[in-house]
Coordinates of C-alpha atoms and ligand atoms in Angstrom, one line a residue:
M1 CA -113.8 13.4 98.9
A2 CA -112.1 16.2 100.8
E3 CA -108.3 16.5 100.5
K4 CA -106.5 15.5 103.7
L5 CA -104.1 17.4 105.9
F6 CA -102.0 16.0 108.8
L7 CA -102.8 16.8 112.4
E8 CA -100.4 16.4 115.3
V9 CA -101.3 17.3 118.8
V10 CA -98.4 17.1 121.2
T11 CA -98.1 17.8 125.0
P12 CA -95.0 17.7 127.2
Q13 CA -96.1 14.2 128.2
K14 CA -97.2 12.6 125.0
L15 CA -98.3 12.5 121.4
V16 CA -102.1 12.7 121.6
V17 CA -103.0 12.8 117.9
S18 CA -101.0 12.0 114.8
E19 CA -103.2 11.3 111.8
E20 CA -104.7 12.5 108.5
V21 CA -107.8 14.6 108.8
E22 CA -110.3 16.4 106.6
I23 CA -110.7 19.6 108.8
V24 CA -109.5 20.9 112.1
V25 CA -111.4 23.5 114.2
A26 CA -109.3 24.9 117.1
P27 CA -109.8 27.4 119.9
G28 CA -107.5 30.2 118.9
S29 CA -107.0 33.0 121.5
E30 CA -108.4 35.4 118.9
G31 CA -111.4 33.1 118.2
E32 CA -112.1 29.7 116.9
F33 CA -110.5 29.0 113.5
G34 CA -110.8 26.2 110.9
A35 CA -108.1 24.7 108.7
L36 CA -108.5 22.7 105.6
K37 CA -105.8 21.5 103.2
G38 CA -104.2 24.4 101.5
H39 CA -104.7 26.9 104.3
T40 CA -102.3 29.9 104.4
T41 CA -99.5 29.5 106.9
F42 CA -100.0 31.1 110.3
L43 CA -99.1 30.7 113.9
T44 CA -101.5 31.5 116.9
S45 CA -101.8 30.9 120.6
L46 CA -104.7 28.8 121.8
K47 CA -107.0 29.2 124.7
I48 CA -108.6 26.5 126.9
G49 CA -111.3 24.8 124.9
T50 CA -112.3 22.1 122.4
L51 CA -110.4 21.1 119.3
R52 CA -112.6 19.2 116.9
Y53 CA -111.6 17.5 113.7
K54 CA -113.0 15.1 111.1
D55 CA -110.8 12.0 110.8
A56 CA -110.0 10.4 107.4
K57 CA -113.3 8.4 107.6
G58 CA -115.3 11.6 108.1
K59 CA -116.0 10.9 111.8
E60 CA -116.0 14.0 114.1
R61 CA -113.5 13.7 117.0
Y62 CA -113.2 16.0 120.0
L63 CA -110.3 16.9 122.3
F64 CA -109.8 19.0 125.3
I65 CA -107.0 21.5 124.8
N66 CA -105.4 23.3 127.8
G67 CA -104.1 26.3 125.8
G68 CA -100.9 26.3 123.8
F69 CA -99.9 27.1 120.3
A70 CA -101.0 26.1 116.8
E71 CA -98.9 26.1 113.6
V72 CA -101.0 25.9 110.5
L73 CA -99.2 24.9 107.2
P74 CA -100.9 24.1 103.9
D75 CA -100.7 20.4 104.6
K76 CA -100.2 20.1 108.3
V77 CA -101.5 21.5 111.6
T78 CA -99.3 21.1 114.7
I79 CA -100.8 21.8 118.1
L80 CA -98.5 22.2 121.1
A81 CA -100.7 22.1 124.2
E82 CA -99.9 22.3 127.9
S83 CA -102.2 19.2 128.3
A84 CA -104.8 17.6 126.0
E85 CA -107.1 14.6 126.2
R86 CA -109.2 12.8 123.6
R87 CA -112.9 12.8 124.7
R88 CA -112.7 9.1 125.5
D89 CA -109.7 9.7 127.8
I90 CA -111.3 12.4 129.9
D91 CA -111.8 11.2 133.5
V92 CA -115.2 12.7 134.5
E93 CA -114.8 12.0 138.2
R94 CA -111.4 13.7 138.2
A95 CA -112.8 16.7 136.4
K96 CA -115.7 16.9 138.8
R97 CA -113.4 16.8 141.8
A98 CA -111.2 19.5 140.2
K99 CA -114.3 21.6 139.6
E100 CA -115.4 21.3 143.2
R101 CA -112.0 22.1 144.5
A102 CA -111.8 25.2 142.4
E103 CA -115.3 26.3 143.3
K104 CA -114.6 25.8 147.0
R105 CA -111.5 27.9 146.8
L106 CA -113.3 30.7 144.9
A107 CA -116.1 30.7 147.4
E108 CA -113.8 30.8 150.5
K109 CA -112.0 33.8 149.1
S110 CA -109.2 33.3 151.7
A111 CA -106.4 35.9 151.7
D112 CA -103.7 33.5 150.4
M113 CA -105.9 32.2 147.6
D114 CA -104.5 32.6 144.1
L115 CA -107.6 33.8 142.3
A116 CA -106.3 33.5 138.8
R117 CA -105.1 30.0 139.4
A118 CA -108.4 28.9 140.8
E119 CA -110.3 30.5 137.9
V120 CA -108.2 28.7 135.3
A121 CA -108.5 25.4 137.1
L122 CA -112.3 25.8 137.1
K123 CA -112.2 26.7 133.4
R124 CA -110.2 23.5 132.6
A125 CA -112.7 21.3 134.6
V126 CA -115.8 22.9 133.1
H127 CA -114.4 22.5 129.6
R128 CA -113.5 18.8 130.2
L129 CA -117.0 18.1 131.5
K130 CA -118.5 20.0 128.5
I131 CA -116.7 17.7 126.0
K132 CA -117.9 14.6 127.8
Ligands
ATP1 P1 -106.2 18.0 138.2 O1 -106.4 19.1 139.3 O2 -107.2 16.9 138.3 O3 -104.8 17.5 138.2 P2 -105.6 19.8 136.1 O4 -106.6 20.6 135.3 O5 -104.8 20.6 137.1 O6 -106.5 18.7 136.8 P3 -103.7 19.5 134.0 O7 -102.6 20.4 134.6 O8 -104.5 20.1 132.9 O9 -104.6 19.0 135.2 O10 -103.1 18.2 133.5 C1 -102.2 17.3 134.2 C2 -102.2 16.0 133.6 O11 -103.4 15.3 134.0 C3 -102.2 16.0 132.0 O12 -101.6 14.8 131.6 C4 -103.7 15.8 131.7 O13 -104.0 15.3 130.5 C5 -104.2 14.9 132.9 N1 -105.6 15.2 133.3 C6 -106.0 16.2 134.1 N2 -107.4 16.1 134.3 C7 -107.8 15.0 133.6 C8 -109.1 14.4 133.4 N3 -110.2 14.9 134.0 N4 -109.1 13.3 132.6 C9 -108.0 12.8 132.1 N5 -106.8 13.4 132.2 C10 -106.7 14.5 132.9

């Protein structure tokens, strides 16, 4: 059996995950990375994407991560995310509405539209839907 490490995923609103896991794979801003027990210590920023891990029973779990930071220690991974949801907590209708809103804004191209903001909102919605 694989040795376990502890995973904590925290947002400003709540503690999303706090459990022992076998492996964590996270969307680092320099590329996806995996961490097992005993990994060298490092710190990285995260981009919008999917965090997956194998829980203590060996079951694959998926989470939406809205960017943030990861601290990897030999026996613990801490993720500080701007927002994060477990797959089962993603509201598909809400994500679809957010996607439509962002697409509409991008299509309208009005002078006062914040392009970067609309693009990031679209990215969040697309990733949430991809995980579901
Ligand atoms: P929206 O425009 O629908 O608010 P958003 O991408 O702007 O979406 P965030 O700023 O990422 O939302 O998150 C705000 C809060 O709402 C967080 O607590 C986040 O977990 C939650 N949230 C956002 N979208 C969803 C969703 N589709 N399902 C579940 N929770 C969501």
